[in-house]
XYZ file of C-alpha atoms in Angstrom:
745
model
C 0.000 0.000 0.000
C 1.160 3.534 -0.777
C 2.193 5.032 2.562
C 0.704 8.383 1.595
C -2.683 6.728 1.211
C -2.569 4.614 4.378
C -4.976 5.732 7.113
C -3.386 7.537 10.040
C -3.635 5.364 13.156
C -5.821 6.446 16.065
C -3.769 8.128 18.783
C -3.662 6.046 21.978
C -1.127 8.105 23.904
C -2.480 9.022 27.346
C -0.409 12.229 27.449
C -3.011 14.990 27.200
C -0.721 17.583 25.698
C 0.639 15.211 23.067
C -2.945 14.653 21.946
C -3.973 18.302 22.223
C -1.556 19.802 19.692
C -2.400 17.725 16.588
C -6.139 17.844 17.386
C -6.426 21.527 18.299
C -6.774 22.947 14.777
C -9.279 20.290 13.599
C -11.285 20.820 16.794
C -11.351 24.610 16.408
C -12.457 24.295 12.781
C -15.195 21.842 13.753
C -16.329 24.264 16.467
C -16.399 27.160 14.005
C -18.589 25.206 11.607
C -20.850 24.162 14.471
C -21.398 27.796 15.479
C -22.245 28.772 11.890
C -24.746 25.925 11.628
C -26.277 26.730 15.025
C -26.987 30.334 14.034
C -28.360 29.242 10.648
C -30.629 26.572 12.105
C -31.909 28.868 14.846
C -32.659 31.596 12.302
C -34.509 29.027 10.209
C -36.703 27.779 13.055
C -37.249 31.061 14.929
C -38.236 33.264 12.021
C -41.362 35.279 11.222
C -43.503 35.722 14.336
C -40.878 33.875 16.394
C -37.996 36.173 15.378
C -38.085 38.092 18.734
C -36.949 34.833 20.350
C -34.055 34.238 17.919
C -31.341 34.887 20.523
C -32.944 32.340 22.848
C -33.182 29.900 19.955
C -29.497 30.340 19.135
C -28.643 29.661 22.759
C -30.787 26.526 22.860
C -29.169 25.089 19.740
C -25.682 26.005 20.990
C -26.440 24.120 24.206
C -27.661 21.194 22.083
C -24.364 21.174 20.187
C -22.334 21.330 23.398
C -24.261 18.443 24.969
C -24.235 16.090 21.984
C -20.564 16.851 21.253
C -19.464 16.007 24.802
C -21.632 12.879 25.199
C -20.946 11.379 21.771
C -17.206 12.082 21.904
C -16.980 10.461 25.341
C -18.804 7.241 24.405
C -18.310 6.695 20.669
C -16.347 3.772 19.213
C -14.750 6.167 16.698
C -12.813 8.795 18.739
C -12.465 11.659 16.186
C -16.184 11.786 15.437
C -17.993 15.134 15.552
C -21.649 15.322 16.597
C -23.972 18.258 15.949
C -27.578 19.150 15.117
C -28.471 18.128 11.562
C -29.859 20.244 8.727
C -32.586 17.707 7.926
C -33.843 17.940 11.502
C -33.720 21.746 11.379
C -35.682 21.830 8.120
C -38.482 19.667 9.516
C -38.568 21.519 12.849
C -38.840 24.817 10.944
C -41.860 23.433 9.091
C -43.297 22.157 12.368
C -42.796 25.579 14.017
C -44.427 27.351 11.070
C -47.408 24.960 11.237
C -47.831 25.542 14.968
C -47.661 29.343 14.614
C -50.251 29.254 11.823
C -52.562 27.032 13.891
C -52.312 29.438 16.870
C -53.103 32.636 14.996
C -55.053 34.189 17.879
C -52.571 33.219 20.630
C -49.916 35.484 22.117
C -46.346 35.418 20.835
C -45.140 33.963 24.133
C -47.659 31.106 24.006
C -46.641 30.322 20.407
C -42.986 30.306 21.445
C -43.582 28.000 24.407
C -45.677 25.658 22.250
C -42.910 25.461 19.638
C -40.319 24.777 22.360
C -42.582 22.100 23.877
C -42.905 20.470 20.445
C -39.115 20.527 20.029
C -38.656 18.974 23.490
C -41.253 16.296 22.788
C -39.692 15.523 19.402
C -36.208 15.410 20.940
C -37.270 12.991 23.663
C -39.117 10.845 21.104
C -36.065 10.795 18.807
C -33.718 9.981 21.664
C -35.846 7.081 22.878
C -36.308 5.697 19.351
C -32.584 5.808 18.507
C -31.599 4.315 21.846
C -34.268 1.611 21.477
C -33.125 0.690 17.973
C -29.577 0.356 19.235
C -30.533 -1.537 22.399
C -32.548 -4.125 20.488
C -29.867 -4.275 17.768
C -32.303 -3.190 15.083
C -30.013 -0.721 13.380
C -29.683 -2.901 10.309
C -33.459 -3.025 9.747
C -33.621 0.722 9.184
C -31.602 0.185 6.013
C -34.583 -1.534 4.428
C -36.175 1.866 3.781
C -36.253 2.268 -0.023
C -33.346 4.345 -1.278
C -35.547 6.608 -3.476
C -37.630 7.491 -0.403
C -34.489 8.619 1.398
C -33.512 10.626 -1.674
C -36.975 12.181 -1.885
C -36.799 13.102 1.795
C -33.405 14.741 1.271
C -34.665 16.658 -1.769
C -37.792 17.682 0.141
C -35.624 18.859 3.041
C -33.615 20.909 0.552
C -36.804 22.574 -0.662
C -37.830 23.330 2.935
C -34.413 24.900 3.520
C -34.899 27.112 0.457
C -38.335 28.164 1.703
C -36.910 28.776 5.173
C -34.074 30.905 3.851
C -36.528 33.147 1.969
C -38.799 33.344 5.021
C -35.816 34.315 7.167
C -34.630 37.047 4.789
C -38.046 38.506 3.869
C -40.461 37.454 6.596
C -42.767 36.069 3.891
C -43.759 32.396 3.705
C -43.181 31.348 0.108
C -44.504 27.955 -1.032
C -44.833 26.384 -4.437
C -48.637 26.671 -4.412
C -48.576 30.400 -3.550
C -45.500 31.293 -5.590
C -47.415 33.067 -8.433
C -49.053 35.462 -5.967
C -45.860 36.035 -3.949
C -43.494 36.680 -6.853
C -44.665 40.273 -7.523
C -44.255 41.050 -3.810
C -40.763 39.580 -3.666
C -39.628 41.772 -6.539
C -40.719 45.003 -4.908
C -37.870 47.432 -4.297
C -38.064 47.208 -0.519
C -37.883 43.377 -0.515
C -35.616 42.453 -3.394
C -32.510 43.707 -1.572
C -33.425 41.565 1.435
C -33.294 38.227 -0.366
C -31.336 38.692 -3.614
C -27.845 39.068 -2.023
C -28.435 35.987 0.108
C -29.586 33.950 -2.887
C -26.525 35.072 -4.857
C -24.269 34.096 -1.931
C -25.953 30.676 -1.690
C -25.495 30.061 -5.414
C -21.825 31.115 -5.223
C -21.269 28.700 -2.330
C -22.939 25.895 -4.280
C -20.744 26.607 -7.323
C -17.391 27.229 -5.615
C -17.287 24.790 -2.698
C -17.507 21.560 -4.778
C -14.599 22.797 -6.924
C -12.355 24.037 -4.113
C -12.576 21.585 -1.238
C -10.088 23.202 1.117
C -11.580 23.545 4.582
C -10.815 27.297 4.707
C -12.818 28.172 1.563
C -16.225 28.288 3.281
C -15.176 30.427 6.278
C -13.161 32.682 3.955
C -16.213 33.282 1.736
C -18.441 34.008 4.736
C -15.893 36.396 6.262
C -15.508 38.106 2.870
C -19.279 38.481 2.573
C -19.444 39.908 6.112
C -16.702 42.462 5.391
C -18.203 43.363 2.004
C -21.621 43.928 3.592
C -20.369 46.270 6.322
C -18.020 48.054 3.926
C -20.962 48.745 1.616
C -22.988 50.105 4.519
C -20.108 52.395 5.486
C -19.622 53.678 1.937
C -23.355 54.391 1.592
C -23.495 56.012 5.030
C -26.089 53.563 6.333
C -25.995 52.849 10.062
C -26.573 49.446 11.665
C -29.887 50.705 13.063
C -31.037 51.820 9.625
C -29.970 48.506 8.080
C -31.899 46.668 10.793
C -35.016 48.737 10.062
C -34.734 47.756 6.409
C -34.717 44.068 7.416
C -31.083 43.463 6.468
C -29.818 42.442 9.951
C -30.617 39.474 12.145
C -32.148 41.869 14.684
C -31.479 43.591 17.960
C -30.422 41.172 20.634
C -30.468 41.907 24.360
C -27.220 42.000 26.267
C -26.286 39.036 28.399
C -26.073 35.286 27.999
C -27.716 33.608 25.040
C -28.972 30.605 26.972
C -32.181 30.722 28.963
C -33.615 27.640 30.664
C -37.175 27.596 29.344
C -37.988 23.892 29.642
C -40.310 24.158 32.632
C -42.025 27.279 31.297
C -42.539 25.591 27.921
C -44.011 22.439 29.467
C -46.448 24.400 31.628
C -47.293 27.135 29.117
C -47.637 25.159 25.877
C -50.804 24.338 23.988
C -50.337 20.574 24.119
C -53.238 19.586 21.819
C -51.483 21.564 19.077
C -48.240 19.725 19.904
C -49.896 16.331 19.725
C -51.315 17.196 16.308
C -47.728 17.085 15.006
C -47.093 13.497 16.124
C -47.126 12.203 12.545
C -44.333 14.539 11.463
C -42.400 13.769 14.641
C -42.640 10.013 14.093
C -41.416 10.402 10.510
C -38.549 12.605 11.693
C -37.527 9.982 14.279
C -37.256 7.397 11.527
C -35.366 9.750 9.227
C -32.954 10.665 12.038
C -32.138 6.997 12.573
C -31.660 6.466 8.832
C -29.469 9.573 8.530
C -27.330 8.468 11.461
C -26.788 5.019 9.958
C -25.972 6.504 6.567
C -23.505 8.898 8.210
C -21.862 6.048 10.107
C -21.639 3.930 6.947
C -19.998 6.828 5.140
C -17.482 7.252 7.959
C -16.582 3.568 7.690
C -15.497 4.204 4.112
C -13.582 7.364 5.019
C -11.758 5.827 7.982
C -11.386 2.335 6.444
C -12.649 0.674 9.610
C -15.863 -0.778 10.995
C -18.111 1.253 13.266
C -20.555 -0.433 15.622
C -23.839 0.953 14.322
C -26.051 -0.165 17.206
C -23.645 1.355 19.714
C -23.675 4.661 17.839
C -27.492 4.610 17.835
C -27.575 4.171 21.615
C -25.012 6.932 22.128
C -26.895 9.351 19.883
C -30.120 8.466 21.713
C -28.565 9.269 25.106
C -27.063 12.536 23.824
C -30.381 13.577 22.272
C -32.314 12.784 25.465
C -29.891 14.825 27.576
C -30.130 17.775 25.170
C -33.914 17.614 25.426
C -33.696 18.550 29.107
C -32.325 21.915 28.000
C -34.998 22.323 25.284
C -32.508 21.322 22.596
C -33.299 19.817 19.185
C -30.907 16.904 19.578
C -28.200 15.799 17.199
C -25.965 12.952 16.185
C -22.784 12.001 14.365
C -22.055 14.308 11.420
C -20.538 12.807 8.277
C -19.291 16.064 6.745
C -17.618 17.494 9.852
C -16.203 14.136 10.995
C -14.760 13.471 7.536
C -13.220 16.954 7.525
C -11.441 16.612 10.876
C -10.301 13.082 9.994
C -8.698 14.325 6.779
C -7.046 17.121 8.794
C -5.355 14.518 10.995
C -7.682 14.554 13.996
C -7.659 11.211 15.780
C -8.710 11.913 19.385
C -11.875 12.391 21.416
C -10.567 15.881 22.124
C -11.951 16.942 18.726
C -15.563 16.913 19.936
C -14.672 18.482 23.269
C -12.758 21.334 21.614
C -15.703 21.955 19.273
C -17.997 22.043 22.326
C -15.658 24.535 24.001
C -15.866 26.877 20.990
C -19.674 26.790 21.162
C -19.515 27.414 24.920
C -17.389 30.535 24.394
C -19.939 31.949 21.933
C -22.756 31.017 24.316
C -21.144 32.904 27.194
C -20.082 35.887 25.064
C -23.708 36.979 24.809
C -26.147 37.807 22.073
C -25.245 41.435 21.436
C -22.494 40.437 19.014
C -25.149 38.783 16.847
C -26.726 42.180 16.165
C -24.001 42.790 13.592
C -24.913 39.637 11.681
C -26.443 40.255 8.216
C -29.482 38.183 7.284
C -28.027 37.688 3.819
C -25.152 35.588 5.214
C -27.304 33.340 7.378
C -29.987 33.175 4.703
C -27.381 32.523 2.012
C -25.943 29.699 4.104
C -29.389 28.108 4.403
C -30.025 28.631 0.694
C -26.724 26.877 -0.058
C -27.632 23.921 2.178
C -30.966 23.581 0.390
C -29.319 23.802 -3.028
C -26.806 21.165 -1.948
C -29.624 18.683 -1.304
C -31.437 19.528 -4.532
C -28.302 19.349 -6.663
C -27.341 16.001 -5.178
C -30.747 14.357 -5.629
C -32.420 16.186 -8.505
C -29.397 16.816 -10.710
C -27.098 14.017 -9.513
C -29.976 11.584 -9.093
C -30.699 11.780 -12.838
C -27.354 10.079 -13.479
C -27.200 7.587 -10.611
C -30.823 6.429 -10.279
C -33.079 4.462 -12.571
C -35.846 6.505 -14.185
C -38.491 4.879 -11.988
C -36.515 5.600 -8.796
C -35.812 9.141 -9.971
C -39.520 9.667 -10.580
C -40.212 8.717 -6.959
C -37.660 11.283 -5.737
C -39.295 14.004 -7.860
C -42.769 12.884 -6.737
C -41.839 13.182 -3.051
C -40.254 16.587 -3.660
C -43.397 17.810 -5.456
C -45.761 16.524 -2.742
C -43.600 18.056 0.012
C -43.545 21.396 -1.818
C -47.289 21.500 -2.644
C -49.078 19.476 0.066
C -46.822 18.725 3.004
C -43.772 16.947 4.321
C -45.493 13.959 5.936
C -47.761 13.435 2.930
C -44.748 13.434 0.617
C -42.975 10.740 2.626
C -46.150 8.631 2.839
C -46.963 8.842 -0.877
C -43.323 8.279 -1.819
C -43.117 5.186 0.372
C -46.328 3.860 -1.181
C -44.985 4.535 -4.678
C -41.674 2.834 -3.850
C -43.551 -0.178 -2.474
C -45.669 -0.458 -5.616
C -42.555 -0.088 -7.797
C -40.823 -2.782 -5.744
C -43.776 -5.122 -6.211
C -43.823 -4.458 -9.968
C -40.071 -5.040 -10.257
C -40.270 -8.222 -8.205
C -43.120 -9.514 -10.344
C -40.812 -9.294 -13.361
C -38.363 -11.689 -11.709
C -38.724 -15.224 -13.000
C -39.284 -17.479 -9.991
C -38.644 -20.468 -12.235
C -35.015 -21.409 -11.872
C -35.290 -24.358 -14.271
C -38.019 -25.998 -16.346
C -37.186 -29.623 -17.048
C -38.747 -32.623 -18.707
C -38.891 -36.160 -17.349
C -37.510 -37.386 -20.677
C -34.126 -35.774 -20.028
C -34.035 -35.436 -16.240
C -34.480 -38.632 -14.216
C -34.585 -39.582 -10.590
C -31.718 -41.402 -8.911
C -33.471 -44.750 -9.432
C -31.568 -46.869 -11.966
C -34.119 -49.017 -13.777
C -33.854 -51.673 -16.444
C -32.713 -50.520 -19.899
C -36.218 -51.128 -21.253
C -37.755 -48.977 -18.518
C -35.153 -46.260 -19.063
C -36.012 -46.242 -22.769
C -39.697 -45.979 -22.001
C -39.133 -43.034 -19.666
C -37.127 -41.252 -22.340
C -39.991 -41.725 -24.774
C -42.829 -40.791 -22.400
C -40.938 -38.639 -19.908
C -42.255 -35.399 -21.428
C -45.431 -36.172 -19.511
C -43.510 -35.037 -16.412
C -43.152 -31.232 -16.252
C -40.570 -30.277 -13.607
C -40.347 -26.689 -12.294
C -37.642 -25.693 -9.816
C -38.842 -22.538 -8.056
C -36.712 -19.806 -6.506
C -37.106 -16.534 -4.622
C -40.250 -14.963 -3.211
C -43.647 -16.243 -4.302
C -46.242 -13.472 -3.993
C -49.153 -12.174 -6.080
C -46.947 -10.947 -8.942
C -44.526 -13.845 -9.323
C -47.046 -16.609 -8.556
C -49.453 -15.332 -11.200
C -46.600 -15.295 -13.716
C -45.834 -18.916 -12.768
C -49.490 -19.856 -13.295
C -49.448 -18.312 -16.773
C -46.259 -20.264 -17.648
C -47.929 -23.540 -16.678
C -51.037 -22.682 -18.675
C -48.861 -21.979 -21.730
C -47.153 -25.361 -21.303
C -50.514 -27.142 -21.132
C -51.571 -25.434 -24.382
C -48.362 -26.382 -26.213
C -49.629 -28.831 -28.864
C -46.111 -29.627 -30.089
C -45.332 -31.570 -26.889
C -46.983 -34.313 -24.880
C -49.594 -33.072 -22.415
C -48.142 -33.397 -18.891
C -49.821 -35.862 -16.594
C -47.554 -34.857 -13.697
C -46.481 -31.305 -12.776
C -43.700 -31.312 -10.195
C -43.018 -28.086 -8.239
C -39.813 -28.001 -6.197
C -39.633 -25.369 -3.402
C -36.050 -25.924 -2.220
C -34.860 -22.448 -3.291
C -38.020 -20.525 -2.342
C -37.571 -17.728 0.192
C -41.203 -16.861 0.863
C -44.821 -17.798 0.146
C -47.641 -15.359 0.857
C -51.426 -15.793 0.858
C -51.852 -14.501 -2.691
C -49.389 -17.121 -3.954
C -51.394 -19.826 -2.174
C -54.446 -18.635 -4.112
C -52.533 -19.144 -7.376
C -51.743 -22.734 -6.378
C -55.414 -23.305 -5.563
C -56.264 -22.126 -9.091
C -53.573 -24.455 -10.435
C -55.141 -27.340 -8.510
C -58.519 -26.597 -10.108
C -56.922 -26.692 -13.574
C -55.065 -29.925 -12.765
C -58.183 -31.576 -11.388
C -60.177 -30.825 -14.553
C -57.420 -32.188 -16.799
C -56.574 -35.171 -14.543
C -53.040 -33.987 -13.847
C -51.089 -34.849 -10.689
C -49.587 -31.875 -8.809
C -46.455 -32.981 -6.972
C -44.934 -30.646 -4.340
C -41.394 -31.267 -3.084
C -39.103 -29.656 -0.498
C -41.980 -27.883 1.226
C -41.043 -26.348 4.565
C -43.515 -26.911 7.445
C -44.668 -23.284 7.101
C -45.298 -23.586 3.349
C -47.070 -26.909 3.843
C -49.354 -25.442 6.492
C -50.249 -22.451 4.291
C -51.059 -24.656 1.310
C -53.193 -26.940 3.461
C -55.058 -23.959 4.893
C -55.639 -22.743 1.332
C -57.136 -26.054 0.198
C -54.166 -27.937 -1.271
C -52.586 -31.155 0.041
C -55.560 -32.218 2.129
C -55.569 -35.696 3.687
C -57.796 -37.196 0.985
C -56.417 -35.036 -1.834
C -56.368 -37.007 -5.123
C -54.708 -34.230 -7.103
C -51.893 -32.855 -4.908
C -49.072 -34.947 -3.457
C -46.187 -34.010 -1.195
C -42.682 -35.545 -1.073
C -39.667 -34.583 1.032
C -37.329 -33.920 -1.901
C -37.195 -33.594 -5.673
C -35.638 -37.018 -6.204
C -38.426 -38.920 -4.441
C -41.124 -36.807 -6.054
C -39.652 -37.462 -9.494
C -39.357 -41.161 -8.724
C -43.104 -41.275 -7.921
C -43.936 -39.493 -11.191
C -41.810 -41.969 -13.157
C -43.525 -44.859 -11.451
C -46.924 -43.457 -12.465
C -45.839 -43.465 -16.110
C -44.479 -47.015 -15.878
C -47.584 -48.322 -14.131
C -50.109 -46.660 -16.443
C -48.278 -47.424 -19.691
C -49.506 -50.430 -21.673
C -45.960 -50.881 -22.882
C -44.549 -51.411 -19.410
C -42.103 -54.337 -19.579
C -42.492 -57.128 -17.072
C -40.062 -57.172 -14.174
C -40.271 -60.894 -13.328
C -37.348 -61.925 -15.536
C -34.510 -63.856 -13.970
C -31.065 -62.259 -13.738
C -29.779 -64.580 -16.475
C -32.542 -63.456 -18.829
C -31.844 -59.792 -18.026
C -28.099 -60.176 -18.661
C -28.597 -62.092 -21.887
C -30.382 -59.055 -23.318
C -27.258 -56.967 -22.744
C -24.368 -59.345 -23.509
C -22.974 -59.441 -27.042
C -22.772 -63.243 -26.746
C -25.797 -64.328 -24.654
C -24.516 -67.926 -24.417
C -21.685 -66.724 -22.171
C -24.144 -65.574 -19.473
C -24.807 -69.179 -18.412
C -21.091 -69.640 -17.713
C -21.026 -66.333 -15.800
C -23.864 -67.512 -13.541
C -21.603 -70.344 -12.233
C -19.435 -67.736 -10.541
C -22.363 -65.871 -8.870
C -23.872 -66.612 -5.453
C -27.500 -65.700 -4.632
C -28.184 -63.146 -1.848
C -31.568 -62.471 -0.252
C -32.387 -59.194 1.573
C -35.372 -58.336 3.717
C -36.728 -54.812 3.729
C -34.414 -52.313 5.561
C -31.625 -54.920 5.705
C -28.132 -53.664 4.880
C -26.157 -55.280 2.095
C -22.959 -53.630 3.329
C -22.019 -50.508 5.321
C -20.074 -47.405 4.468
C -16.355 -47.962 5.064
C -16.479 -51.787 4.710
C -13.645 -53.271 2.633
C -14.548 -54.054 -0.962
C -15.095 -57.781 -1.452
C -17.033 -58.063 -4.688
C -19.729 -56.963 -7.118
C -23.531 -57.372 -6.799
C -26.243 -57.861 -9.449
C -29.843 -56.906 -8.620
C -32.302 -59.472 -9.904
C -35.532 -58.170 -8.375
C -36.739 -55.733 -5.740
C -34.951 -52.455 -5.068
C -31.953 -51.339 -3.012
C -30.642 -47.818 -2.310
C -27.160 -46.414 -1.913
C -27.164 -44.052 1.093
C -24.450 -41.770 2.366
C -24.155 -41.755 6.156
C -23.690 -38.123 7.274
C -23.427 -38.582 11.035
C -25.973 -37.786 13.773
C -28.062 -40.659 12.377
C -28.628 -38.649 9.174
C -28.443 -40.270 5.741
C -28.833 -39.081 2.167
C -29.976 -41.285 -0.686
C -27.491 -41.208 -3.568
C -29.109 -43.701 -5.947
C -31.581 -46.568 -6.074
C -31.219 -49.768 -8.154
C -33.914 -52.027 -9.548
C -33.582 -55.362 -11.385
C -30.923 -55.650 -14.085
C -28.419 -53.234 -12.450
C -25.010 -53.743 -10.847
C -23.637 -52.339 -7.589
C -19.928 -51.768 -6.945
C -18.553 -51.997 -10.484
C -16.057 -49.174 -9.855
C -14.766 -50.862 -6.712
C -14.048 -53.979 -8.755
C -11.208 -52.096 -10.408
C -10.217 -49.658 -7.628
C -10.441 -52.086 -4.676
C -11.221 -49.109 -2.407
C -13.377 -49.325 0.754
C -17.130 -48.942 0.314
C -17.901 -45.228 -0.036
C -21.564 -45.576 0.984
C -23.995 -48.045 2.493
C -26.565 -50.122 0.573
C -29.941 -50.930 2.142
C -32.968 -52.809 0.796
C -36.046 -50.666 0.164
C -38.124 -53.831 -0.259
C -37.585 -57.588 -0.330
C -34.835 -58.036 -2.915
C -32.927 -60.784 -4.661
C -29.312 -60.243 -5.702
C -26.296 -62.183 -6.932
C -22.751 -61.727 -5.627
C -19.488 -61.951 -7.609
C -16.648 -62.071 -5.066
C -13.116 -60.906 -5.756
C -11.879 -64.491 -5.597
C -14.529 -65.770 -8.048
C -13.793 -62.901 -10.407
C -10.096 -63.784 -10.429
C -10.957 -67.449 -10.994
C -13.189 -66.475 -13.949
C -10.364 -64.472 -15.530
C -8.098 -67.563 -15.297
C -10.573 -70.341 -16.096
C -12.897 -68.572 -18.568
C -11.049 -65.645 -20.188
C -13.678 -65.233 -22.928
C -16.440 -64.888 -20.342
C -14.282 -62.464 -18.346
C -13.670 -60.418 -21.506
C -17.392 -60.310 -22.270
C -18.047 -59.322 -18.667
C -15.514 -56.457 -18.890
C -17.168 -55.285 -22.097
C -20.554 -55.367 -20.358
C -19.251 -53.235 -17.460
C -17.601 -50.721 -19.824
C -20.815 -50.361 -21.835
C -22.789 -49.955 -18.623
C -20.484 -47.194 -17.317
C -20.451 -45.465 -20.714
C -24.234 -45.486 -20.802
C -24.470 -44.004 -17.322
C -21.847 -41.366 -18.131
C -23.682 -40.421 -21.323
C -26.930 -40.141 -19.383
C -25.346 -37.822 -16.785
C -23.703 -35.731 -19.503
C -27.061 -35.263 -21.205
C -28.663 -34.254 -17.906
C -25.895 -31.727 -17.326
C -26.404 -30.199 -20.780
C -30.122 -29.858 -20.118
C -29.477 -28.194 -16.760
C -27.071 -25.687 -18.338
C -29.474 -24.641 -21.075
């Protein structure tokens, strides 16, 4: 690895001063950004009728930043992380505050303020409990199942709310998409255009310049330049601060003294709680979005730092920090991706980063609010406008290139609903649209892994050559479908249509057995069960057997509840695996066929049909000894030494692999006319599996000693025997090769 690209190790030195020096600059920069965001978020939330309480709002959000920075930095698994209030939270809280103020039109300003603070406290406590609960129950991973387009639509909608908030902050006018035509003439009046136009220009410049020049000093340099340019212009025009404030260009007149005021108790006792409870829907959605945003931030930090972060632990920590901040009427906060990435790239590796950032906010908090009187609205409004543009550029412009058209349409839909109707409605409709799109996409997935015919795909039962030939000729009557994935209303209906098309195919034999294998299925819902009930009705009318294999107990129960696989069901049959289900289907063809060959031939008669010189079979029989097996009796066990070859005359035996824990797996079954152990005759290796009788069976045994005697005493018979074995193995190999080709098609 290139040493310049290797991640800088986390500092573990306990010497405080050795840690302080390399982390001081990153911590101060993080604190500076936190202060800028605190002022911007407070101005966004406490605007319009709440603007007289802006200084208190700034203090509350500064306290929030201090609390979450200290708590998260002390407990996090990633020491250089920076925690702060988030812009998405601020955008939604600004909408919530605006809704509350509108609903309380006849109330006093103080009552509106206390109700907004009570709503923020309630939302903060709710968010803290939800994040802590998700982490405690280790449910962090489940939040990632929220559709990605819904997250994108939420981000784009938050960007739009930030744009609206920035205009409301700079002009005092609530501008929405549905009232934009009536508000545009007002916005372009001479007394208002100079309130919002400079801020919009600043926001656009930030959006254009910052992505191209990523140095951490660019943003503060641009804001400082804008501040100096603003006051220089006022001085050149001879406009005082008081006059600029009267024109609506300044943040406002702030009282002297500390910014922070403890208003929690007053808010709880003086709030209009029915109005607060009316916002529960938006609060619940914000709790979910906060958890999603935190997990996305943590995932992004894992990529930046090239290390794993314990997501559930970070959720619990953020929940605790948010709950503590709620005591001070704060809006809560959690781990910030942008600020944490910045300090990490600057070399910060210690928990001191968050504590230094908290100290910077504390200094501003104690310095008082009077210094804020010199703050131009255009800078704070421009900062908010930039944050909103950042969201919209990422998801509306960038989303066009990185999302499918259907997903992109959902993002735009959510943005439109948020802008015209409301935030909660946009999330709800977007989630519904994403769910419908997911169902449509899933219904396009083919749940049929393979479609096979009984003429080319056989069970592991080796039958007589005549029976094998018959199955190849009539095997197309067995239609085998290996299912995969989730079976629900979309995919199961598609499966039903495929089967109907096969039944209408006049170029092939009409199936008398349809075998459905569920080994690779991951789910079966009620609508899919209905499709199988319809399939049973079709099969019953056309006298077709439905054979189900590899059904889990849950799937079996659902099918039985739906009306399939009942106790006296003459149409549906259930088998534990595909091999046994296919064996039953083959047996149905052999039993019902008029051409079924008799199976009561002696071994000599069966061998004579396959030897090039049938007269040699009689000599071969002198070297064979008869063996009789009762049902479930073992012929030999796995691991026994090889002692000879067996011929099956009648009945059936199975080769089973012993897996341990009293578990076995059937490898192959043999009926009359087949041999067992022909490979061992040449390899002389121990028995690789056990052989057990499935029913009363008659066999013949050719021992190693008798085989050697035959090679010496009857070389022509031995030669014919070798030729028989070679032909047998070649036939089996050819059969397996053909099966493999069919499976690969």
